[in-house]
Amino acid sequence: MKAPLPIRDGLNPSRVRLPLDAAPIRAIDFVEYLISTQRHRNPADNAEALQARFDADLVVNHYGEPYAPDTMVQPDDDIWFYRMPAAERPIPYKIHVIHEDDDILVIDKPPYLATMPRGRHITETALVKMRVLTGNNDLTPAHRLDRLTSGVLVMVKKPELRGAYQTLFARREASKTYEAIAEFVPGLLDDGPAIWESRIEKERGIVQAFVVEGPVNARTELVSVTPVEDAEQSILEEMHGPLPRQARYVLAPSTGKTHQLRIHMRDFAAPILGDPLYPVLHAVDDEDYTTPMHLIARTLTFVDPQTNEERTFVSNRPTGSL
């Protein structure tokens, strides 16, 4: 369904349906309830801001017809409106454009920037920032990167092409390599290529994912392990303090479970430098943007569904780069 309100400031309008088992409710009361129950509410989103939405005809049904404040919303009716994002800490890292053509925009996403709006991260997201920067509100990610992971991220520029590119990634027809920085563990490849396998499960509402018994659903190839040079070791220690010798691990996942690479590095090699979840869970309020997690989606290769040509994109983001 096409939204009856346009994208504004890079953000889609919100759509909420009154449940079938709910009693009819005034439109203004319904929207007030939706605002008051937001987990991350903007303090400025008060009664005056609520009324201003109705005065500007910015609370509508799925036909785009404005609701008056006293209009009764019936069960199974949709209501569309704009939420007011809460203030967010600016992400100090830069987004770099790797490639752009008529169909796609490929960026080098920095750490701490979510791919899409979710939870407390709304405006400080790659999608919103690139929509605002380019003026193209049709931009949509073809896939996602974890918020703390840097690297190659593909966005689709035209609505009619979204399905083709998103299906490509959903079917895992794209190949990726990642680079992780962690303590150097020698001998991991002494017996040839290493394949790390486990079963990883993630429960909604729980930050960490867990390894459980059962059939394998997460598989990662360790491609190479290279100790970092002294200059890079010094850069890492400037950011994180004294460290044992660090190494660059090149990883090629063939599955895409949540936090897969972070868990596999913890279990089969060493925790990724700067990882706030594995092995120790840190509070969100402790997040320090100056000490990022060192995991980069370095290369991405796929056959373009528009041209049928193989394309490869590479992140050139160096360690510690802003």
Coordinates of C-alpha atoms in Angstrom, one line a residue:
M1 CA 0.0 0.0 0.0
K2 CA 1.3 3.4 -0.9
A3 CA 1.4 5.8 2.1
P4 CA -1.2 8.6 1.9
L5 CA 1.3 11.0 3.4
P6 CA 4.7 11.8 1.8
I7 CA 8.1 11.0 3.3
R8 CA 9.2 14.0 5.3
D9 CA 12.7 14.8 6.5
G10 CA 13.7 11.3 5.2
L11 CA 11.2 9.6 7.4
N12 CA 8.1 7.6 6.4
P13 CA 4.8 8.3 8.1
S14 CA 3.6 5.9 10.7
R15 CA 0.6 3.6 10.0
V16 CA -1.3 2.1 12.9
R17 CA -4.5 0.0 12.7
L18 CA -7.1 0.0 15.5
P19 CA -7.4 -3.7 16.6
L20 CA -10.6 -5.5 15.7
D21 CA -11.4 -6.2 19.3
A22 CA -11.0 -2.5 20.4
A23 CA -13.7 -0.1 21.1
P24 CA -14.1 2.9 18.7
I25 CA -12.0 5.8 19.9
R26 CA -11.6 9.5 19.0
A27 CA -8.8 10.1 16.5
I28 CA -7.1 12.6 18.8
D29 CA -7.2 10.2 21.7
F30 CA -5.9 7.4 19.6
V31 CA -2.9 9.4 18.4
E32 CA -2.3 10.7 21.9
Y33 CA -2.1 7.2 23.2
L34 CA 0.3 6.2 20.4
I35 CA 2.6 9.1 21.2
S36 CA 2.4 8.5 25.0
T37 CA 3.4 4.9 24.7
Q38 CA 6.4 5.5 22.5
R39 CA 9.4 4.0 24.2
H40 CA 11.6 7.0 23.1
R41 CA 9.3 10.0 23.2
N42 CA 10.3 13.5 22.3
P43 CA 9.5 15.8 25.3
A44 CA 8.3 18.5 22.9
D45 CA 5.6 16.1 21.5
N46 CA 3.0 17.6 23.8
A47 CA -0.7 18.5 23.6
E48 CA 0.1 21.5 21.4
A49 CA 2.1 19.4 18.9
L50 CA -0.7 16.8 18.9
Q51 CA -3.3 19.5 18.0
A52 CA -1.0 21.0 15.4
R53 CA -1.0 17.7 13.5
F54 CA -4.8 17.8 13.1
D55 CA -4.7 21.6 12.3
A56 CA -2.3 20.8 9.4
D57 CA -4.4 17.8 8.2
L58 CA -1.5 15.5 9.0
V59 CA -3.6 12.7 10.6
V60 CA -5.3 10.8 7.8
N61 CA -7.0 7.5 6.8
H62 CA -5.6 5.2 4.1
Y63 CA -7.4 7.3 1.4
G64 CA -5.5 10.4 2.6
E65 CA -8.6 11.9 4.0
P66 CA -7.9 14.0 7.2
Y67 CA -9.3 13.0 10.5
A68 CA -10.9 15.7 12.7
P69 CA -9.9 15.4 16.3
D70 CA -13.4 14.1 17.3
T71 CA -13.8 11.7 14.4
M72 CA -14.3 8.2 15.8
V73 CA -11.8 5.6 14.6
Q74 CA -13.4 2.3 14.1
P75 CA -11.9 -1.2 14.7
D76 CA -9.7 -2.2 11.7
D77 CA -9.4 1.4 10.5
D78 CA -5.9 2.7 9.7
I79 CA -4.6 6.0 10.9
W80 CA -1.5 7.6 9.4
F81 CA 0.5 10.4 11.1
Y82 CA 4.1 11.6 11.6
R83 CA 5.9 10.7 14.8
M84 CA 8.3 13.3 16.3
P85 CA 11.7 11.6 16.8
A86 CA 13.4 12.0 20.2
A87 CA 16.8 13.8 20.2
E88 CA 19.7 11.5 19.3
R89 CA 23.4 11.8 19.8
P90 CA 25.1 12.7 16.5
I91 CA 27.3 10.0 15.0
P92 CA 30.7 11.5 14.5
Y93 CA 31.7 9.2 11.6
K94 CA 31.3 10.1 7.9
I95 CA 29.3 8.3 5.2
H96 CA 31.4 7.8 2.0
V97 CA 29.8 7.2 -1.4
I98 CA 31.4 4.2 -3.1
H99 CA 29.4 4.2 -6.3
E100 CA 26.2 5.7 -7.8
D101 CA 24.4 5.1 -11.0
D102 CA 20.8 5.4 -12.2
D103 CA 19.7 2.4 -10.2
I104 CA 21.7 2.0 -7.0
L105 CA 23.7 4.1 -4.5
V106 CA 26.5 2.2 -2.7
I107 CA 27.8 3.7 0.5
D108 CA 30.5 2.9 3.0
K109 CA 28.5 2.9 6.2
P110 CA 30.3 4.0 9.4
P111 CA 30.0 2.3 12.8
Y112 CA 27.1 3.3 15.1
L113 CA 24.8 4.3 12.3
A114 CA 21.8 1.9 11.9
T115 CA 20.8 1.0 8.4
M116 CA 17.1 1.9 8.9
P117 CA 15.1 3.6 11.6
R118 CA 14.3 1.4 14.6
G119 CA 13.9 1.8 18.3
R120 CA 15.9 4.7 19.6
H121 CA 17.8 5.1 16.4
I122 CA 15.6 7.1 13.9
T123 CA 17.3 10.1 12.4
E124 CA 20.9 8.8 13.0
T125 CA 20.4 6.1 10.4
A126 CA 22.0 5.6 7.0
L127 CA 18.6 5.6 5.2
V128 CA 17.4 8.9 6.7
K129 CA 20.7 10.7 6.3
M130 CA 21.1 9.6 2.6
R131 CA 17.5 10.5 1.8
V132 CA 18.1 14.0 3.2
L133 CA 21.5 14.3 1.6
T134 CA 20.5 13.2 -1.9
G135 CA 16.9 14.5 -1.9
N136 CA 15.8 11.1 -3.1
N137 CA 13.0 9.9 -0.8
D138 CA 12.7 6.7 -2.9
L139 CA 16.0 5.4 -1.5
T140 CA 15.6 2.0 0.2
P141 CA 18.3 -0.4 1.5
A142 CA 18.7 -3.6 -0.5
H143 CA 20.0 -5.3 2.6
R144 CA 21.1 -4.4 6.1
L145 CA 24.3 -4.1 8.1
D146 CA 24.4 -4.3 11.9
R147 CA 24.5 -0.9 13.5
L148 CA 28.0 -1.4 14.9
T149 CA 29.4 -2.9 11.6
S150 CA 31.0 -0.6 9.0
G151 CA 31.2 -1.2 5.3
V152 CA 29.5 -1.7 1.9
L153 CA 25.8 -1.0 1.9
V154 CA 23.6 -1.0 -1.2
M155 CA 20.6 1.3 -1.6
V156 CA 18.0 1.1 -4.4
K157 CA 17.0 4.4 -6.0
K158 CA 13.8 3.4 -7.7
P159 CA 10.7 1.8 -6.2
E160 CA 10.2 -0.5 -9.1
L161 CA 13.7 -2.0 -8.7
R162 CA 13.4 -2.7 -5.0
G163 CA 12.1 -6.3 -5.4
A164 CA 14.9 -7.4 -7.7
Y165 CA 17.7 -6.2 -5.5
Q166 CA 16.2 -7.2 -2.2
T167 CA 15.4 -10.7 -3.5
L168 CA 19.0 -11.0 -4.6
F169 CA 20.2 -10.4 -1.0
A170 CA 17.3 -12.4 0.6
R171 CA 18.4 -15.5 -1.4
R172 CA 22.0 -14.9 -0.4
E173 CA 23.1 -14.6 -4.0
A174 CA 25.6 -12.0 -3.1
S175 CA 29.0 -12.9 -1.7
K176 CA 30.7 -10.9 1.0
T177 CA 33.9 -10.7 2.9
Y178 CA 34.4 -9.0 6.2
E179 CA 37.5 -7.9 8.1
A180 CA 37.6 -8.1 11.9
I181 CA 40.4 -6.8 14.2
A182 CA 41.0 -9.0 17.2
E183 CA 43.9 -10.4 19.3
F184 CA 46.2 -12.4 17.1
V185 CA 45.7 -16.2 17.6
P186 CA 48.4 -18.1 15.7
G187 CA 47.9 -21.5 14.1
L188 CA 44.2 -21.2 13.1
L189 CA 44.9 -22.0 9.5
D190 CA 47.8 -24.5 10.0
D191 CA 45.7 -27.4 8.9
G192 CA 44.1 -25.6 5.9
P193 CA 40.9 -23.6 5.5
A194 CA 38.9 -23.2 8.7
I195 CA 35.1 -23.5 8.6
W196 CA 33.3 -22.3 11.8
E197 CA 29.8 -23.8 12.3
S198 CA 27.2 -23.5 15.0
R199 CA 23.5 -23.0 15.7
I200 CA 22.7 -19.4 16.7
E201 CA 19.3 -18.3 18.0
K202 CA 18.1 -14.7 18.7
E203 CA 15.1 -14.0 20.8
R204 CA 13.1 -10.7 20.3
G205 CA 13.8 -8.3 23.1
I206 CA 17.1 -9.9 24.1
V207 CA 20.2 -8.0 23.0
Q208 CA 22.6 -11.0 22.7
A209 CA 22.2 -14.0 20.5
F210 CA 23.1 -17.4 21.8
V211 CA 24.7 -20.7 20.6
V212 CA 22.3 -23.6 21.2
E213 CA 22.3 -27.3 20.5
G214 CA 20.8 -28.4 17.1
P215 CA 21.4 -28.4 13.4
V216 CA 23.9 -25.9 12.1
N217 CA 22.4 -22.7 10.8
A218 CA 25.5 -20.4 10.9
R219 CA 28.6 -21.0 8.8
T220 CA 31.7 -18.8 8.4
E221 CA 34.9 -19.5 6.5
L222 CA 38.1 -18.0 8.0
V223 CA 40.0 -16.9 4.9
S224 CA 43.1 -15.4 6.4
V225 CA 44.8 -14.1 9.6
T226 CA 47.4 -11.4 9.4
P227 CA 49.1 -9.6 12.3
V228 CA 48.7 -5.8 12.0
E229 CA 51.8 -3.7 11.4
D230 CA 53.3 -1.6 14.2
A231 CA 51.7 1.6 12.9
E232 CA 48.2 0.2 12.9
Q233 CA 48.8 -1.4 16.3
S234 CA 49.7 2.1 17.6
I235 CA 46.5 3.6 16.1
L236 CA 44.4 0.8 17.8
E237 CA 46.1 1.4 21.2
E238 CA 45.5 5.2 20.9
M239 CA 41.8 4.3 20.7
H240 CA 41.5 1.4 23.1
G241 CA 44.6 1.6 25.4
P242 CA 47.4 -1.0 25.6
L243 CA 46.6 -4.2 23.6
P244 CA 48.2 -7.5 22.8
R245 CA 49.3 -7.9 19.2
Q246 CA 46.2 -7.5 17.1
A247 CA 45.5 -9.2 13.7
R248 CA 43.2 -8.8 10.8
Y249 CA 40.8 -11.7 10.2
V250 CA 39.2 -12.0 6.8
L251 CA 35.8 -13.8 7.1
A252 CA 33.5 -15.1 4.4
P253 CA 30.1 -16.0 5.9
S254 CA 27.8 -18.3 3.9
T255 CA 24.8 -17.7 6.2
G256 CA 23.6 -14.5 7.8
K257 CA 22.4 -15.1 11.3
T258 CA 22.2 -12.1 13.7
H259 CA 25.7 -11.4 15.2
Q260 CA 27.1 -14.5 13.5
L261 CA 30.6 -13.1 12.9
R262 CA 30.8 -11.6 16.4
I263 CA 29.9 -14.9 18.0
H264 CA 32.1 -17.0 15.8
M265 CA 35.1 -14.7 16.4
R266 CA 34.5 -15.0 20.2
D267 CA 34.1 -18.8 20.1
F268 CA 36.7 -19.8 17.5
A269 CA 39.4 -17.1 17.7
A270 CA 39.1 -13.9 19.9
P271 CA 36.4 -11.3 20.5
I272 CA 36.3 -8.5 18.0
L273 CA 38.1 -5.4 19.3
G274 CA 35.5 -2.9 20.6
D275 CA 32.6 -5.4 20.6
P276 CA 30.2 -4.3 23.4
L277 CA 28.2 -7.5 23.4
Y278 CA 30.6 -10.4 23.1
P279 CA 31.9 -11.6 25.4
V280 CA 30.7 -9.0 28.0
L281 CA 27.4 -7.1 27.6
H282 CA 27.9 -3.4 28.2
A283 CA 25.1 -1.0 29.0
V284 CA 23.8 1.2 26.2
D285 CA 24.6 4.3 28.2
D286 CA 28.2 3.3 28.3
E287 CA 28.5 3.5 24.5
D288 CA 31.6 5.4 23.5
Y289 CA 31.7 6.5 19.9
T290 CA 35.5 7.0 20.0
T291 CA 36.1 3.2 20.5
P292 CA 34.1 1.5 17.7
M293 CA 33.8 -2.2 17.0
H294 CA 36.3 -3.1 14.4
L295 CA 34.2 -5.1 11.9
I296 CA 34.0 -4.0 8.3
A297 CA 32.0 -5.4 5.4
R298 CA 34.9 -5.0 3.1
T299 CA 33.8 -6.5 -0.2
L300 CA 30.4 -7.2 -1.8
T301 CA 30.0 -9.1 -5.1
F302 CA 26.8 -9.9 -7.0
V303 CA 25.3 -10.3 -10.4
D304 CA 23.3 -7.1 -11.1
P305 CA 19.7 -8.0 -11.8
Q306 CA 19.4 -5.1 -14.2
T307 CA 22.5 -5.6 -16.3
N308 CA 23.4 -9.3 -15.6
E309 CA 27.0 -8.2 -15.0
E310 CA 29.0 -9.1 -12.0
R311 CA 29.8 -6.2 -9.8
T312 CA 32.1 -5.8 -6.9
F313 CA 32.2 -3.0 -4.4
V314 CA 34.9 -2.4 -1.8
S315 CA 35.1 -0.4 1.4
N316 CA 38.3 1.7 1.7
R317 CA 37.6 2.7 5.3
P318 CA 40.8 2.3 7.2
T319 CA 41.1 1.3 10.9
G320 CA 40.0 4.2 13.1
S321 CA 38.9 6.4 10.2
L322 CA 36.2 9.0 10.8

